[in-house]
Coordinates of C-alpha atoms and ligand atoms in Angstrom, one line a residue:
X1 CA 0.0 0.0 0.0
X2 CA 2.8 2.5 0.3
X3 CA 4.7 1.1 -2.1
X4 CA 5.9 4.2 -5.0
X5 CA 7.3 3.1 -8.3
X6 CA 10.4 4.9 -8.9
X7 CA 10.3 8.1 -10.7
X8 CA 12.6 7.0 -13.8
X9 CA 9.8 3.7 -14.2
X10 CA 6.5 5.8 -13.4
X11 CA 7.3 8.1 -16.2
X12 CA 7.6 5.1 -18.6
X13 CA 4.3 3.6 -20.7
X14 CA 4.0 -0.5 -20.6
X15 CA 5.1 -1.3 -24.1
X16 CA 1.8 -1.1 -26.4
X17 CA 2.9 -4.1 -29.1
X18 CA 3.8 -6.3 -25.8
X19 CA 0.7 -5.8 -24.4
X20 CA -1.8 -5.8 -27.6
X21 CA 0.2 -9.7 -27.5
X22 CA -0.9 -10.1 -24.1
X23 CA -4.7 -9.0 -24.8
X24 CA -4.8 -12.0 -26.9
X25 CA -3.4 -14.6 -25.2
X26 CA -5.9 -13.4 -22.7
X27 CA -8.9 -13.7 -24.6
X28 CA -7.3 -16.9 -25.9
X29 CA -7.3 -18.1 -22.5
X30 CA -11.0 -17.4 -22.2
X31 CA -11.5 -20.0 -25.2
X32 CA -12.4 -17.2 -27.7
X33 CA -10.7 -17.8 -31.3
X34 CA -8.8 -14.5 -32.4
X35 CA -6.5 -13.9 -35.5
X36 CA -3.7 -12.3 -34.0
X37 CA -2.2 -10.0 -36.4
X38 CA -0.5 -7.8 -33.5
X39 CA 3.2 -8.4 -32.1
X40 CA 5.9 -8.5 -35.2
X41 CA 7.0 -12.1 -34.7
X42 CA 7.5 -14.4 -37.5
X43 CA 5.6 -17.4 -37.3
X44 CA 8.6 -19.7 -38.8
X45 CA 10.1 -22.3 -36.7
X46 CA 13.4 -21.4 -35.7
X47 CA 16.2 -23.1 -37.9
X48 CA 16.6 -26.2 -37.1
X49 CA 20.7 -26.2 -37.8
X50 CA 20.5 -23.0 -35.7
X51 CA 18.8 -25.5 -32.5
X52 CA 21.0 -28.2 -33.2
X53 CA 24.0 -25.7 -32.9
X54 CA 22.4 -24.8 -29.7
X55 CA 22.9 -28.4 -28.7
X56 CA 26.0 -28.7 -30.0
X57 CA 26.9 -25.7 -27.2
X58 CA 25.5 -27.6 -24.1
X59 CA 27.3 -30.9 -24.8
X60 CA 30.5 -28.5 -25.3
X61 CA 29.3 -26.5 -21.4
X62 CA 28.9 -23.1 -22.8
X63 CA 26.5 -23.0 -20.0
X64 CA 28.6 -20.6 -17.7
X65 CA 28.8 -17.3 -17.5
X66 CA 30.6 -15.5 -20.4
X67 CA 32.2 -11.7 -20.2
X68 CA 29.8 -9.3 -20.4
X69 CA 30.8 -8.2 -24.0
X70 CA 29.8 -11.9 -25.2
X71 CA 32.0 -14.5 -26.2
X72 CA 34.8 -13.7 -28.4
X73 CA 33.5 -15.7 -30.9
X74 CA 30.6 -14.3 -30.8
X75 CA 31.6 -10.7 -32.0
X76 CA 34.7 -12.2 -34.2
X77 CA 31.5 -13.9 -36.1
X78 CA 29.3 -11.2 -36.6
X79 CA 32.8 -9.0 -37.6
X80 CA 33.1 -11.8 -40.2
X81 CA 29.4 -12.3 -41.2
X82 CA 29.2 -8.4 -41.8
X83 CA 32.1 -8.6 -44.0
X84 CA 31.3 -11.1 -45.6
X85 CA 27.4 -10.8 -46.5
X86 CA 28.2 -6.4 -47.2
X87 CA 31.8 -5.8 -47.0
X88 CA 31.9 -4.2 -44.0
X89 CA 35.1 -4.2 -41.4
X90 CA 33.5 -4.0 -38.3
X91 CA 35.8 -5.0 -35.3
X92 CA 35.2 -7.6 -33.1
X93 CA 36.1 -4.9 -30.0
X94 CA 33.0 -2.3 -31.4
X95 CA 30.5 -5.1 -31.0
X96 CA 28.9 -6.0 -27.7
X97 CA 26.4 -9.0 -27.5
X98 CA 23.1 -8.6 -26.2
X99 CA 19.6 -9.6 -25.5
X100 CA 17.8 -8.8 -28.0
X101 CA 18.1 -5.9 -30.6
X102 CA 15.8 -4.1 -27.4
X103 CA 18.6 -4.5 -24.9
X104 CA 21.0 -2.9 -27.2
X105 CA 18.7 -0.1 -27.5
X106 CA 18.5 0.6 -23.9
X107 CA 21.6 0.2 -23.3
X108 CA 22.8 2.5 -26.1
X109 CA 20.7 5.2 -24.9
X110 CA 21.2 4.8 -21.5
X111 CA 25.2 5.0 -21.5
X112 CA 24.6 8.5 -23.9
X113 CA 22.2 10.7 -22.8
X114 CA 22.2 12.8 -19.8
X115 CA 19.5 14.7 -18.1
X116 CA 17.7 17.3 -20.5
X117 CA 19.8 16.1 -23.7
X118 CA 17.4 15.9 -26.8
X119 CA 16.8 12.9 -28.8
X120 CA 15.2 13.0 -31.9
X121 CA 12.8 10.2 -32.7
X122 CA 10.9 10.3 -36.0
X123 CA 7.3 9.8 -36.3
X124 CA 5.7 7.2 -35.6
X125 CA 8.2 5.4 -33.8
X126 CA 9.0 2.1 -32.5
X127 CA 6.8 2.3 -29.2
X128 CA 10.1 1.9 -26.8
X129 CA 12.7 4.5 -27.9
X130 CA 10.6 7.2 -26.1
X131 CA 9.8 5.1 -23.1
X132 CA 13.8 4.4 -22.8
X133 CA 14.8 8.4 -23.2
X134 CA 12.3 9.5 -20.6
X135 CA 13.4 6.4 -18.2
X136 CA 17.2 8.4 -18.9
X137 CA 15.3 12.0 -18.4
X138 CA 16.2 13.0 -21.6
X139 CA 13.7 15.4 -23.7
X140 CA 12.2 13.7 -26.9
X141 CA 12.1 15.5 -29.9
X142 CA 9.6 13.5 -32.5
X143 CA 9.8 14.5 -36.1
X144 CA 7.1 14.3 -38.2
X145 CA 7.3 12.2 -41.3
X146 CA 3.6 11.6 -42.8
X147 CA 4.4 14.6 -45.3
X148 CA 7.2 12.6 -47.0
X149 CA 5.1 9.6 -46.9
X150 CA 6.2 9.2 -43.7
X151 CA 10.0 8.7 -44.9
X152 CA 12.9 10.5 -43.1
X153 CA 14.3 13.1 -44.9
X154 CA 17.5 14.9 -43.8
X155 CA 15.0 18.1 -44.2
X156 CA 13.1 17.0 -41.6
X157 CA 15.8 16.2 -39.6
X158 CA 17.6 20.0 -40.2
X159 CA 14.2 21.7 -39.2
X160 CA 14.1 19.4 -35.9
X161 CA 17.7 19.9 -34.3
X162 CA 19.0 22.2 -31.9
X163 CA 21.9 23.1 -30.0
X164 CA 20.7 20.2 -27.7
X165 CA 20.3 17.9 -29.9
X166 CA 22.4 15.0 -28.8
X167 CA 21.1 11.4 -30.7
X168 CA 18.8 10.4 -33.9
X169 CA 17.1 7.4 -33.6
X170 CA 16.9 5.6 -37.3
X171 CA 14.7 2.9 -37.8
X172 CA 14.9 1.5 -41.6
X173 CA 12.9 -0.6 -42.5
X174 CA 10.7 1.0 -40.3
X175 CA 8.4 -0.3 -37.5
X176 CA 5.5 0.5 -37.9
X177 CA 5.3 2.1 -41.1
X178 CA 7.0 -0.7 -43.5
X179 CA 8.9 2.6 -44.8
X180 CA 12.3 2.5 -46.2
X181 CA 14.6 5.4 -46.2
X182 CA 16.9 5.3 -49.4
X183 CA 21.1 4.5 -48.8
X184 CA 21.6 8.1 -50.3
X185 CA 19.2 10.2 -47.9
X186 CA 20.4 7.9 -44.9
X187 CA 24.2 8.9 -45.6
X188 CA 23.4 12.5 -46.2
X189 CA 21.5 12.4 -43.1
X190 CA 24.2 10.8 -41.1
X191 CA 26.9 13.3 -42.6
X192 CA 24.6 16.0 -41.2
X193 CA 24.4 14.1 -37.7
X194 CA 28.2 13.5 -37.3
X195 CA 28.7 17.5 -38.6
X196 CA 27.4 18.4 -35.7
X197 CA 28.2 15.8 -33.4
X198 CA 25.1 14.1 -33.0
X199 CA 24.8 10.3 -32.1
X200 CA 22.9 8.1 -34.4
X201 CA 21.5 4.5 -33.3
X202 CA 20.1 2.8 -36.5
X203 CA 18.3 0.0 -35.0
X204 CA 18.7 -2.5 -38.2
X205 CA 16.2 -5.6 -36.7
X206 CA 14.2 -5.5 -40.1
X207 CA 17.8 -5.1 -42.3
X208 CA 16.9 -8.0 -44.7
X209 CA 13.7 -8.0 -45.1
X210 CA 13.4 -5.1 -47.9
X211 CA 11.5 -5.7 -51.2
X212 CA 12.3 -4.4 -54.2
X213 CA 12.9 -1.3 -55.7
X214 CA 14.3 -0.8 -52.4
X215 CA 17.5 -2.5 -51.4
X216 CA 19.2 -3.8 -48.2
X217 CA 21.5 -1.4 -46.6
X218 CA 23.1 -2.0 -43.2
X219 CA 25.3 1.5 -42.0
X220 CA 27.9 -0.8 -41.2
X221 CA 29.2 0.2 -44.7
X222 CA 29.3 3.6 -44.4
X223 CA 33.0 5.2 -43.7
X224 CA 34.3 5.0 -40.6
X225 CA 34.6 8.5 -39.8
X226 CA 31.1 8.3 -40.0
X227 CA 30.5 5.3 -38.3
X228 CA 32.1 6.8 -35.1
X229 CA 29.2 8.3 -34.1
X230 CA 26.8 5.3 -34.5
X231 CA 25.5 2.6 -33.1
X232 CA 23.6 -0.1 -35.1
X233 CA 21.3 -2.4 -32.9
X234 CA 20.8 -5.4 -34.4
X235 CA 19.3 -8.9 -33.6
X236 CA 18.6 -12.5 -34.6
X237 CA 15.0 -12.3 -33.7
X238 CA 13.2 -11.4 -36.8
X239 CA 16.2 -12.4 -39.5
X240 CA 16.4 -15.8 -38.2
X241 CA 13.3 -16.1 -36.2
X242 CA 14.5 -16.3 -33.0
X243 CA 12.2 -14.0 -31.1
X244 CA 12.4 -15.8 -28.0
X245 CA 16.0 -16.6 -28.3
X246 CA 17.1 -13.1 -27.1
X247 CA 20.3 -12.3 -28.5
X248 CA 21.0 -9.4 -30.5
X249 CA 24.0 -6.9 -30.2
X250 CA 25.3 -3.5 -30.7
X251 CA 28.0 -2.2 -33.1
X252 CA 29.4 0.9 -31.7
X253 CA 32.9 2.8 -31.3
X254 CA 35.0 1.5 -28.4
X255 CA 33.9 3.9 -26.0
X256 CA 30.2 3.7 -26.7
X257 CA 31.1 -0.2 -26.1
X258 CA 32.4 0.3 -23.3
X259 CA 29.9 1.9 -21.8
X260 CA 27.2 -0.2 -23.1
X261 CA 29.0 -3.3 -21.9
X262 CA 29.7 -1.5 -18.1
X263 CA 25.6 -0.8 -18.2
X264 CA 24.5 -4.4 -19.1
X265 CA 27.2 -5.9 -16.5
X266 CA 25.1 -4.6 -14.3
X267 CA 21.6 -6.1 -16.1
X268 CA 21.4 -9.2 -17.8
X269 CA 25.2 -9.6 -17.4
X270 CA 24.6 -11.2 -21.4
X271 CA 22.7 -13.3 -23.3
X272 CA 22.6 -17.2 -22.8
X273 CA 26.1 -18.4 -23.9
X274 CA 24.7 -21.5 -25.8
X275 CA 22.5 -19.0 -27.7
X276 CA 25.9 -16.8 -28.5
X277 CA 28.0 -20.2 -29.3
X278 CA 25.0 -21.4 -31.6
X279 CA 24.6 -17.8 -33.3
X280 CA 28.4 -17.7 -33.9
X281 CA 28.2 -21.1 -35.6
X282 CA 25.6 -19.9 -37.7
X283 CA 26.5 -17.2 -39.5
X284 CA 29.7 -17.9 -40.1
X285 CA 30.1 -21.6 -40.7
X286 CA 26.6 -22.1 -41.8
X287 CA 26.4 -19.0 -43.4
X288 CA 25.1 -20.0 -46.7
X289 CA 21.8 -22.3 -44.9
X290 CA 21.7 -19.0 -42.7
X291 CA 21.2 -16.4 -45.7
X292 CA 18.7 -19.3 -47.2
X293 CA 16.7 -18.9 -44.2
X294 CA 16.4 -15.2 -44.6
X295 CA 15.6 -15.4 -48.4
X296 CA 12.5 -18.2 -48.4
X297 CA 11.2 -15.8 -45.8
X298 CA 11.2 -13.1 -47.6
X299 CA 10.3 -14.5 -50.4
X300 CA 7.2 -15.9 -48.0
X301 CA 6.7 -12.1 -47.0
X302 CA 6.8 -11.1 -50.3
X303 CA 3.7 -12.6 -51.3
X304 CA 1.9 -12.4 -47.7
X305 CA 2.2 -8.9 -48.4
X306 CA 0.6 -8.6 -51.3
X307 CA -2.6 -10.8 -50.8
X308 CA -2.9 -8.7 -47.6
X309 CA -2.5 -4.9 -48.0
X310 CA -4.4 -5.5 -51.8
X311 CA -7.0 -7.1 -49.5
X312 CA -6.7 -3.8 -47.2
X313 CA -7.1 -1.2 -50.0
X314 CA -10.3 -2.1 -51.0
X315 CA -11.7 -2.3 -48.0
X316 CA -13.9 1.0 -47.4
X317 CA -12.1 3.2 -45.3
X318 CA -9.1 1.7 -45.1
X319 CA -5.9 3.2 -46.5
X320 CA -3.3 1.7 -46.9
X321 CA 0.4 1.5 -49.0
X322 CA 2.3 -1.2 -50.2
X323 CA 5.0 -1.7 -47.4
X324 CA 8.4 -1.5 -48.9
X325 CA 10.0 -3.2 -45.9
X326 CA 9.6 -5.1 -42.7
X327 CA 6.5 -7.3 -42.2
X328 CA 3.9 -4.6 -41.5
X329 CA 0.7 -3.2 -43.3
X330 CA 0.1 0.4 -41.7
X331 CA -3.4 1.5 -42.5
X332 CA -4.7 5.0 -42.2
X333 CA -8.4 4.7 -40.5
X334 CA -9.0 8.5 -40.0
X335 CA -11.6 7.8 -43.2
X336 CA -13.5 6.2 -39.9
X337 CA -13.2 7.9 -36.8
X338 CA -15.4 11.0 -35.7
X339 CA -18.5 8.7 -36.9
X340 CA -19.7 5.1 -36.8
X341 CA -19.5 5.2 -34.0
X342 CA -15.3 5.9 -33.7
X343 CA -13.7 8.1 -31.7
X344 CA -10.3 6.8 -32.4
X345 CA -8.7 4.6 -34.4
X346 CA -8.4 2.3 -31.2
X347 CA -12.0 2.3 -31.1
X348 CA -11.5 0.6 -34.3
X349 CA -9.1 -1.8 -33.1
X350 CA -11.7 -2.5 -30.5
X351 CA -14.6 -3.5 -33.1
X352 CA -12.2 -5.6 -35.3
X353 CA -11.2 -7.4 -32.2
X354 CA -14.6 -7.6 -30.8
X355 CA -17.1 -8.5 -34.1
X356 CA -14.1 -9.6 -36.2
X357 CA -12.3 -11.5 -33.6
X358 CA -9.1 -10.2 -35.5
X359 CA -6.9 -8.3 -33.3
X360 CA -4.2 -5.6 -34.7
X361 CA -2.0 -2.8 -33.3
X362 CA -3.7 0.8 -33.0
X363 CA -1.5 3.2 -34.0
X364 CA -1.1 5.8 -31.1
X365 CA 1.4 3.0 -28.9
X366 CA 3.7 4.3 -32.1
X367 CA 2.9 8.3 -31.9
X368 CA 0.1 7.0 -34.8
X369 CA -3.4 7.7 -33.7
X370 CA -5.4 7.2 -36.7
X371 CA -3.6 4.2 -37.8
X372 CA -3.3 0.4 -37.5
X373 CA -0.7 -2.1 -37.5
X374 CA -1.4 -5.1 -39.0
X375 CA 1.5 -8.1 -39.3
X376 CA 1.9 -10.5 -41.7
X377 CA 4.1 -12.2 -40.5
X378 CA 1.6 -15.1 -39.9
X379 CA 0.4 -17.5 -42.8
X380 CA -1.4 -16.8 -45.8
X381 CA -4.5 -18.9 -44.5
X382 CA -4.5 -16.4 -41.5
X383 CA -4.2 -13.6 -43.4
X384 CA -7.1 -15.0 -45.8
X385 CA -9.0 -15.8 -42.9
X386 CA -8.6 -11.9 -41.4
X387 CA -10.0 -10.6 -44.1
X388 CA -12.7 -12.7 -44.5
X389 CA -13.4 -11.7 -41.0
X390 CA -13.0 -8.0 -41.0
X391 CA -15.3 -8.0 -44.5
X392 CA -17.8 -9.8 -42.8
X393 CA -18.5 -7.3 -40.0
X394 CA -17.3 -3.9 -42.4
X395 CA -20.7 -1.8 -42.2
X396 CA -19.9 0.9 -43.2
Ligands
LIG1 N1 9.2 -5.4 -32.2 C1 8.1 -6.2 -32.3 C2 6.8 -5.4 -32.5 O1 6.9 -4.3 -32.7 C3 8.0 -7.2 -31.1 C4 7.5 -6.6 -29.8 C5 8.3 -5.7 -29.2 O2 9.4 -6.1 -28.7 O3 8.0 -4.5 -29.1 O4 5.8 -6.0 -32.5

């Protein structure tokens, strides 16, 4: 009863795509049957050379602690990997293991910003990098997007800095939008950044899964004065569906390391050393079955994407984009709310989920009232199914 959360916590919001999971577990629990197009998880089995691998790193007792960096042949493998698969030399002492391509994030932020430094976080936004600068009391500075079809433009950025700006958070192919932001515009953008001293974290958890015109790009490749003043967070998660695996990590000059790795021995310590062994094994000596993985799901993607957001568009009141990245159909309800009943596009949410039994993200967890999220990264029967679903109980 007189228990106070802290300050730094109570001025953090629960993480909206965690909990619109969590809503439907719960229903599930109550025996009603929902389509749950909500949390970005890819519904592929995880490798089974990756779980083997895993195996393989028991019977050999990685099952101790391991520094707080990660293993050595952890980083030495993603150097390689990142070498190999874009030609980038990353070195094994920037990269810091971690859990997750979340944890690198928080921990990225967390060993930069001070007290009243200003981040700027374009709009919408993956729902946690404002919950983690206002956990470090740092002052968010959103930038709006939706006039360059919600694209980051170094324009945008220019008319959003100060003399306080202090980090960009880049997220390309972006969550939610399915956006992608161009090579070209991200380097001029970054040149801008490192002009004037400003950090830049690209988190790079959706880096394969581009479609084309668009191409994959990983910052890795850009020069290295450049590269000094960013940090890419990436993860296994969604390229190797391994979402409950929890390993990711951060590339970042030594000192940003250094505090990263000083933070998280303090956390999680790192993630699972089996997990690290088997990723290691992966992506470098299994590297070819590895980039196979990524390509039949994208491929798989590919054409979820199209029978869904074609689907979307001609629903009435519905707008929606062909995604050019990620696994995400961002749909533009304002056609609906102020009538029918809507107030908000979460009202809408609400009625899919109640009559349609099809649950999605509403936007504003992501700084998008007006919009949902809808994921395909479920099967094409799902998908079929949703829309079946949502017709049957569109009157409007
Ligand atoms: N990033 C995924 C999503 O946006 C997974 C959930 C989360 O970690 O936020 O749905």
């Amino acid at each position: 009863m007189d228990f106070r959360i802290s300050q730094n916590v109570a001025r953090m919001k629960g993480s909206a795509t965690l909990k619109a999971m969590q809503d439907v577990l719960r229903l599930r629990e109550q025996g009603i049957e929902v389509i749950d197009l909500t949390v970005g998880e890819p519904d592929f089995p995880s490798p089974r050379f990756i779980c083997e691998l895993a195996i393989e790193g028991l019977s050999k007792g990685y099952t101790k602690y391991t520094p707080s960096k990660g293993l050595k042949v952890y980083a030495e493998a993603i150097s390689e990997f990142y070498y190999r698969r874009f030609g980038a030399q990353v070195s094994p002492s920037q990269i810091a293991a971690s859990c997750g391509a979340k944890q690198a994030v928080f921990n990225a932020i967390c060993s930069l910003i001070n007290p009243g430094d200003e981040v700027l976080i374009p709009k919408p936004y993956w729902v946690s990098f404002p919950e983690i600068v206002n956990f470090c009391n740092g002052k968010v500075v959103f930038i709006e997007t939706e006039e360059n079809d919600f694209i980051l433009s170094l324009e945008s950025v220019k008319r959003a800095v100060t003399d306080k700006s202090k980090l960009l958070i880049l997220n390309s192919p972006n969550n939610p939008t399915g956006r992608v932001t161009s090579a070209e515009e991200i380097k001029k953008i970054i040149e801008f950044c490192a002009d004037r001293k400003i950090f830049v974290i690209a988190d790079e958890c959706y880096l394969f899964f581009v479609y084309p015109p668009m191409e994959v790009f990983t910052v890795a490749t850009l020069p290295a004065e450049l590269r000094h003043f960013v940090c890419i967070a990436g993860s296994f998660s969604k390229t190797f569906s391994m979402t409950g695996w929890r390993i990711g990590y951060s590339i970042a000059n030594e000192e940003w390391t250094k505090g990263i790795v000083r933070l998280q021995s303090h956390s999680a310590s790192h993630p699972t050393s089996f997990v690290q062994y088997a990723c290691a094994k992966a992506i470098t000596e299994k590297f070819d079955e590895s980039m196979n993985v990524v390509n039949e799901m994208l491929d798989e993607y590919k054409k979820r994407r199209e029978l869904l957001v074609f689907e979307l568009q001609r629903i009435s009141g519905f707008e929606c984009k062909m995604p050019q990245g990620a696994f995400y159909a961002f749909v533009d309800v304002r056609a609906l709310t102020g009538k029918n009943g809507f107030s908000s596009s979460a009202d809408v949410a609400s009625y899919l989920l109640e009559k349609g039994h099809v649950a999605v993200t509403d936007g504003s967890g992501f700084g998008a009232e007006g919009f949902l999220r809808f994921s395909y990264a479920t099967s094409t029967e799902n998908l079929k199914k949703a829309v079946e679903q949502i017709k049957s109980v569109v009157k409007w």
